[in-house]
mmCIF file of C-alpha atoms in Angstrom:
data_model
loop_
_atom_site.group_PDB
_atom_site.id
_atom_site.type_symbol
_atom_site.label_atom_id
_atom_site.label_comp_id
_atom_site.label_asym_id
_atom_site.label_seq_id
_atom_site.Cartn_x
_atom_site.Cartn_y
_atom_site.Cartn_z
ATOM 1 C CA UNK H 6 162.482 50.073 108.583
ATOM 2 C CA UNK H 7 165.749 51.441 109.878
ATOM 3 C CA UNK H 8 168.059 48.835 111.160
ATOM 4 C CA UNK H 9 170.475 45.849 110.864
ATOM 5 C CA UNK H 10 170.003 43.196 108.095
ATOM 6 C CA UNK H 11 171.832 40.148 107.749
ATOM 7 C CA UNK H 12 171.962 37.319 105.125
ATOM 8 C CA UNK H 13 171.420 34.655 105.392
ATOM 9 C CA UNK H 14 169.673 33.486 108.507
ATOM 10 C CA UNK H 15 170.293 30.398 107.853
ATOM 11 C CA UNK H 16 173.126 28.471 106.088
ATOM 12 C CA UNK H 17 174.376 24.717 106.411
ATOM 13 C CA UNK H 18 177.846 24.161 105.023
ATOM 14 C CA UNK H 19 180.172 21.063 104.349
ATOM 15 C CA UNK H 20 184.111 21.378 105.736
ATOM 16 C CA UNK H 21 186.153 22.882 103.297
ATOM 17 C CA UNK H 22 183.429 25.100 102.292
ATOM 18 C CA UNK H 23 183.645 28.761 101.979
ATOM 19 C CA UNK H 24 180.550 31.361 101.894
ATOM 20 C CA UNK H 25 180.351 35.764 102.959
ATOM 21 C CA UNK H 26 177.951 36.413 105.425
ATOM 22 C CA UNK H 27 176.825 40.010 104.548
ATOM 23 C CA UNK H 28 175.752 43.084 107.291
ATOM 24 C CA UNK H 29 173.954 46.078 106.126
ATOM 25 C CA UNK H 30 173.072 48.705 107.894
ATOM 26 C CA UNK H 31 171.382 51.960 106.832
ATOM 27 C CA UNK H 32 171.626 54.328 110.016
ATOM 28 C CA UNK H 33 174.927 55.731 108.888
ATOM 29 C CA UNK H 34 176.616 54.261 111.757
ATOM 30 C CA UNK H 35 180.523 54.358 111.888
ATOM 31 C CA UNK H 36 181.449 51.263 113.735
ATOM 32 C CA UNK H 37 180.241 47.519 112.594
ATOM 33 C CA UNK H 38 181.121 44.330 114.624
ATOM 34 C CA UNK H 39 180.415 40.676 114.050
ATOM 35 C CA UNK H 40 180.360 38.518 116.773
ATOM 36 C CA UNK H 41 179.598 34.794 117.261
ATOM 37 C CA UNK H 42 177.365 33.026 120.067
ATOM 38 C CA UNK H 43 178.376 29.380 121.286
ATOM 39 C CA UNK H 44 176.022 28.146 124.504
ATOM 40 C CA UNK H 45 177.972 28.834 127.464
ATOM 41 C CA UNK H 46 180.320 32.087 125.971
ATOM 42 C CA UNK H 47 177.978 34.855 125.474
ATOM 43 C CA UNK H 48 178.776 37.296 122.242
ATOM 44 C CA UNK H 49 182.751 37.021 121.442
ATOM 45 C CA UNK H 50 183.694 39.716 119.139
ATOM 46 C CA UNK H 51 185.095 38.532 116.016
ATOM 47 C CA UNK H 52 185.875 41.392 114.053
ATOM 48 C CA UNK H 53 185.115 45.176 114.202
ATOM 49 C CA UNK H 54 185.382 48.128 111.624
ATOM 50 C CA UNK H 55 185.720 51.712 112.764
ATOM 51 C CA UNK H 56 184.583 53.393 109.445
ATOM 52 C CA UNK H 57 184.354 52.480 106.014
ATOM 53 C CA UNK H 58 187.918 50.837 104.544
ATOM 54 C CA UNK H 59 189.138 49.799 108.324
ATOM 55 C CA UNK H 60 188.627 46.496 109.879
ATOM 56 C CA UNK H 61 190.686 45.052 113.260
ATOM 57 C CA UNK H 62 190.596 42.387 114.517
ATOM 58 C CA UNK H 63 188.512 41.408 117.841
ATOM 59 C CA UNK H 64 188.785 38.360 120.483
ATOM 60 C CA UNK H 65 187.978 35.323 118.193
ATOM 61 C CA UNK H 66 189.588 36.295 114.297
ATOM 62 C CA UNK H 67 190.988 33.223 113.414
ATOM 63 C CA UNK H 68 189.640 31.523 110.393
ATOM 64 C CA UNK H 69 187.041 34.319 109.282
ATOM 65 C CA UNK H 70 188.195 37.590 107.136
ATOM 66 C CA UNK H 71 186.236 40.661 106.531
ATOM 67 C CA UNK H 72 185.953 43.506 104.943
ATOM 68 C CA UNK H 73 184.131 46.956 104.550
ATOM 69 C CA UNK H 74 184.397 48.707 101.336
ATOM 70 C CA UNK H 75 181.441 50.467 101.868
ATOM 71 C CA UNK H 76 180.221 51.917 105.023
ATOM 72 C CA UNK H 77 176.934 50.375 104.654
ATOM 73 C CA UNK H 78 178.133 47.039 104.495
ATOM 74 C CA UNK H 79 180.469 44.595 106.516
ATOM 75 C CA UNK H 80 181.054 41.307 105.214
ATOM 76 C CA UNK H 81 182.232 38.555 107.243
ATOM 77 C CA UNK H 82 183.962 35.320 105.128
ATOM 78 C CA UNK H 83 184.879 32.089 106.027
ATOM 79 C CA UNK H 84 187.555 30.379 103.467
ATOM 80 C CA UNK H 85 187.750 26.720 104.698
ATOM 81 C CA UNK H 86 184.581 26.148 106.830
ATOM 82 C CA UNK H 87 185.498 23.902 109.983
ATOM 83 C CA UNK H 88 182.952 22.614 112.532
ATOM 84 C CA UNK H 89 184.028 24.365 115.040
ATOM 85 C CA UNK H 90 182.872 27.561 113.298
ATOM 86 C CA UNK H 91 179.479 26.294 113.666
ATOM 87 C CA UNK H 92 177.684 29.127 115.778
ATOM 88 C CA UNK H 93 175.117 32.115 115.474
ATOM 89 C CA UNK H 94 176.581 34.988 114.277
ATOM 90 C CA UNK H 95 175.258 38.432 115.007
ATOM 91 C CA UNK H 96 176.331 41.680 113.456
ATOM 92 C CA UNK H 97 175.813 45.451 115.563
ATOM 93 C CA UNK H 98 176.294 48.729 114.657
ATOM 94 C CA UNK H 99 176.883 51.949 116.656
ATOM 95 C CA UNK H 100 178.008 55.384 116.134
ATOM 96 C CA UNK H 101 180.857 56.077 118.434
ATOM 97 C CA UNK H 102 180.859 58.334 121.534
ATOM 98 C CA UNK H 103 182.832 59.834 124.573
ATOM 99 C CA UNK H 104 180.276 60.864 127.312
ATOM 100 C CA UNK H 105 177.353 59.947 125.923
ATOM 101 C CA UNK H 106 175.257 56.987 125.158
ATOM 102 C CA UNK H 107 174.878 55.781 121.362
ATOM 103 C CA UNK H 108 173.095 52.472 121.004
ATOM 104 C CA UNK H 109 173.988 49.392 119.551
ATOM 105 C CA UNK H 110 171.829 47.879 117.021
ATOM 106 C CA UNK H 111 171.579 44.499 116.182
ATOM 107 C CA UNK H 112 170.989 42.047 113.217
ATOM 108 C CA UNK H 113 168.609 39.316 113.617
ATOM 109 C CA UNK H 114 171.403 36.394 113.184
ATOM 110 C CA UNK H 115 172.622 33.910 111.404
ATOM 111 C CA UNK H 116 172.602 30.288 112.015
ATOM 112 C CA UNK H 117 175.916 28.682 110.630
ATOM 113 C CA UNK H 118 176.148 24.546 110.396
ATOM 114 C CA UNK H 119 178.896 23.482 109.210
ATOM 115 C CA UNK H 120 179.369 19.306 109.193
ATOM 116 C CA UNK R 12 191.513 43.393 129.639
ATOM 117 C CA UNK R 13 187.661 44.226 130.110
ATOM 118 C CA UNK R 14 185.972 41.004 131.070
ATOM 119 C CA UNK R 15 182.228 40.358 132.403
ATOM 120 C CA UNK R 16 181.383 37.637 134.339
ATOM 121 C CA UNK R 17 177.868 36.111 134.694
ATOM 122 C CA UNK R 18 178.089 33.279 137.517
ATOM 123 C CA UNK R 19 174.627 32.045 137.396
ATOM 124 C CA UNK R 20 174.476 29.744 133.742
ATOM 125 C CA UNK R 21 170.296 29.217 134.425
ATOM 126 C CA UNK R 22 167.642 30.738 136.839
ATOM 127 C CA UNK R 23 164.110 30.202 137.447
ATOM 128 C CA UNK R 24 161.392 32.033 139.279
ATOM 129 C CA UNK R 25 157.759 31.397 139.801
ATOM 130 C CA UNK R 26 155.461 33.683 137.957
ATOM 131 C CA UNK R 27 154.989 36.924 139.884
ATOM 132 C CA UNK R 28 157.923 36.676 142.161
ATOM 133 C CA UNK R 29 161.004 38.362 142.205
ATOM 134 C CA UNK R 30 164.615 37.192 140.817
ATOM 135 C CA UNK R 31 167.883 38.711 140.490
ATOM 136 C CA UNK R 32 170.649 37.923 138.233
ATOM 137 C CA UNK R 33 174.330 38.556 138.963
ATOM 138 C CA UNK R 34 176.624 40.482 136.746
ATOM 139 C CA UNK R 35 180.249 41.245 138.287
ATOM 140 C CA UNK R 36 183.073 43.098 135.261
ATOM 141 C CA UNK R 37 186.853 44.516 135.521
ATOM 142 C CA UNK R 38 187.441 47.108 134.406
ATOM 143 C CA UNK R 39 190.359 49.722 134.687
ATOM 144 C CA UNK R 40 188.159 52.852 133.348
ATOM 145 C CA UNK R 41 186.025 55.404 134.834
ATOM 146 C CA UNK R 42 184.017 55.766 131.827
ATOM 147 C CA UNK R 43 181.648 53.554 130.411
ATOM 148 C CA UNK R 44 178.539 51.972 130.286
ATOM 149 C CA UNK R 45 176.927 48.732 131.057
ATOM 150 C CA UNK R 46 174.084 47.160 129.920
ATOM 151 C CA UNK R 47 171.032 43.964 129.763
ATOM 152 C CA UNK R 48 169.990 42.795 127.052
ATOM 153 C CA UNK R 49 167.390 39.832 126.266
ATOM 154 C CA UNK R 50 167.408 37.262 124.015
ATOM 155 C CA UNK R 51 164.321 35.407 123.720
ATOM 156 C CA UNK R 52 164.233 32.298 121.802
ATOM 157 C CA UNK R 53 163.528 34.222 118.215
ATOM 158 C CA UNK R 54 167.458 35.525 118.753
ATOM 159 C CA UNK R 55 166.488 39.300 118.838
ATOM 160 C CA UNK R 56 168.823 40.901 120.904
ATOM 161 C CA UNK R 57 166.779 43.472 123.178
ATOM 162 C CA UNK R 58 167.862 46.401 124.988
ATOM 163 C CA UNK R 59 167.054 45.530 128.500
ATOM 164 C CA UNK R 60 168.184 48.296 130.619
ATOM 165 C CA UNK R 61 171.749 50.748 130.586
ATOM 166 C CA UNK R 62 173.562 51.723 133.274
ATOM 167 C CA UNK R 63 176.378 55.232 133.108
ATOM 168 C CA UNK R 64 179.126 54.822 135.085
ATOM 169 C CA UNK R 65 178.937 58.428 136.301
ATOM 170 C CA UNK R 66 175.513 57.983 137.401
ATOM 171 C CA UNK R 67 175.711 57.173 140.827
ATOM 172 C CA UNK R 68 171.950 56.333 140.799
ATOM 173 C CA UNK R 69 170.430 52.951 139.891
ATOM 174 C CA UNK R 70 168.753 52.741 136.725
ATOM 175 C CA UNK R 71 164.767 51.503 136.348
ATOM 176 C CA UNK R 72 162.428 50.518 133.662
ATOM 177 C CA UNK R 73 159.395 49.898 134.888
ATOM 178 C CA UNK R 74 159.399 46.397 136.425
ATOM 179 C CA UNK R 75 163.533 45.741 135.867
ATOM 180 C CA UNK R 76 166.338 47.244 137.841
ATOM 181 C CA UNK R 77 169.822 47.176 138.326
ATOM 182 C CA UNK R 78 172.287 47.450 141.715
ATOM 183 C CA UNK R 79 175.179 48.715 140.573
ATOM 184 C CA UNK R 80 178.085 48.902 142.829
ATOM 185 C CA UNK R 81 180.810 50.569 140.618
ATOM 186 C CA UNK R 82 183.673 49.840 142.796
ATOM 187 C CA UNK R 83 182.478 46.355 143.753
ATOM 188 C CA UNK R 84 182.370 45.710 139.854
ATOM 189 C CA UNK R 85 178.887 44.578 139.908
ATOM 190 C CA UNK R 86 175.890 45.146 138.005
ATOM 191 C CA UNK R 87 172.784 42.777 139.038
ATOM 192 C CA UNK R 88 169.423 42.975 137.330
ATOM 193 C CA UNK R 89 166.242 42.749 138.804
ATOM 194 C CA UNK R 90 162.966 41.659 137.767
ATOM 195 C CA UNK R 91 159.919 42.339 139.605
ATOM 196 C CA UNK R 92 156.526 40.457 139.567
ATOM 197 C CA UNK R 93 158.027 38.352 136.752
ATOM 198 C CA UNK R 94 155.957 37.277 133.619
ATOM 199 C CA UNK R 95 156.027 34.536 130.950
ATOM 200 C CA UNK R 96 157.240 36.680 128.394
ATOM 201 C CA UNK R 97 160.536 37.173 130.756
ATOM 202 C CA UNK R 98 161.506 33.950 130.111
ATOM 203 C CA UNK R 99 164.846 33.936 127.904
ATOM 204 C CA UNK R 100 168.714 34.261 128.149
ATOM 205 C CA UNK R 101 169.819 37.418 129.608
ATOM 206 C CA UNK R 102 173.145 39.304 128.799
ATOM 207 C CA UNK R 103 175.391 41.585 131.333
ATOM 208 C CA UNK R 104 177.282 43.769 128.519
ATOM 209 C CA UNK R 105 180.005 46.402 129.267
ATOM 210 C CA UNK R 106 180.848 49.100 126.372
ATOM 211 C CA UNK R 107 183.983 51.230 126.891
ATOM 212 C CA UNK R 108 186.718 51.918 124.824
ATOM 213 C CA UNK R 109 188.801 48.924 124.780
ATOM 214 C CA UNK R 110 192.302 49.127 122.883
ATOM 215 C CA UNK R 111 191.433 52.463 120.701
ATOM 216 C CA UNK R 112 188.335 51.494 119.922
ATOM 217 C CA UNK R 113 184.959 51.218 121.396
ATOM 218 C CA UNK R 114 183.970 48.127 122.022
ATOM 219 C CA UNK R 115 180.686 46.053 123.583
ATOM 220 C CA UNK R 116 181.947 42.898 125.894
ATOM 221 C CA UNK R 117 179.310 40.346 127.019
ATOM 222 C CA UNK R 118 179.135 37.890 129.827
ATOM 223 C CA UNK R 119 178.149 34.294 129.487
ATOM 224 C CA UNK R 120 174.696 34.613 129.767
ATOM 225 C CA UNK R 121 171.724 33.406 132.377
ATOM 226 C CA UNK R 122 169.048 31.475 130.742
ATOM 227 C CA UNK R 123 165.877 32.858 132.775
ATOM 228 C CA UNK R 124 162.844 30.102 133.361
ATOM 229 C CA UNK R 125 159.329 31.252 134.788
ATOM 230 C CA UNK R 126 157.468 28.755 136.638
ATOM 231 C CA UNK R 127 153.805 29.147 136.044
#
């Protein structure tokens, strides 16, 4: 099926820890975004990529890198896992537009612990 | 900067009534779009129900609804003759082109209870 796949879902990590959180997407879509979720803050956008070999950074970038060598896949890293970076992360994809509506997909999630 | 504000943190509603959530944004553009989504407790987020600024008329699927009032800034969603299955957080999301780039902004969210 068409869509957004993330991996893991799951993950607990120690501080000091480092793991890649990896997006694919097979709809061709130009832009990818991670964002995080934390009770109380909605979706904060922590990085974005407008095509294959850019990434920018969004509201939230400290402490995670990313990168998008292929335009199938954006990969979100943490180097030193902290607790606060404990959250459910979410990756979307969209093909941009002016005027007319393109939908977001979205990835099922990923549930980061970090302790 | 493009913000979206959701006032209401939780909201219940007895099966079969009505409820309405709030959704008030700032925005400097003309152009854009706003949306609901759902999040039940499996995480999926689901396309609730999109909004064009342009469109002066108020968007419907089938038992949800939106009031928008573009120059109040608000967006509200309604649900009529709630069900069971309604019950999960709900999202206000604005998606305009923030900074060069097109970009999807959410509010805090409105966890949504049904009373049986």
């Amino acid at each position: 099926n068409a869509g957004v796949t993330q991996t893991p879902k799951f993950r607990v990590l120690k501080t000091g820890q480092s793991m890649t959180l990896l997006c694919a997407q097979d709809m061709n879509h130009e832009y990818m975004y991670w964002y995080r979720q934390d009770p109380g803050m909605g979706l904060r956008l922590i990085h974005y990529s407008v095509g294959e070999g850019t990434t920018a950074k969004g509201e939230v970038p400290d402490g995670y890198n990313v990168s998008r060598l292929k335009k199938q896949n954006f990969l979100l890293g943490l180097e030193s896992a902290a607790p606060s970076q404990t959250s459910v992360y979410f990756c979307a994809s969209s093909y941009p537009g002016t005027g007319e509506y393109y939908g977001y997909t979205f990835g099922s999630g990923t549930r980061l612990t970090v302790v | 900067a493009q913000t979206v504000t959701q006032s209401q943190p939780e909201m219940s509603v007895q099966e079969a009534e009505t409820v309405t959530l709030s959704c008030t944004y700032d925005t400097s553009e003309s152009d854009y779009y706003l949306f609901w989504y759902k999040q039940p407790p499996s995480r999926q987020m689901i396309l609730v129900i999109r909004q064009e600024a342009y469109k002066q008329q108020n968007a419907t699927e089938n038992r949800f609804s939106v009031n928008f009032q573009k120059a109040a800034k608000s967006f509200s969603l309604k649900i009529s003759d709630s069900q069971l299955g309604d019950a999960a957080m709900y999202f206000c999301a604005y998606r305009g082109w923030i900074q060069g780039a097109q970009k999807l902004v959410f509010g805090q969210g409105t966890r949504l209870t049904i009373n049986p």
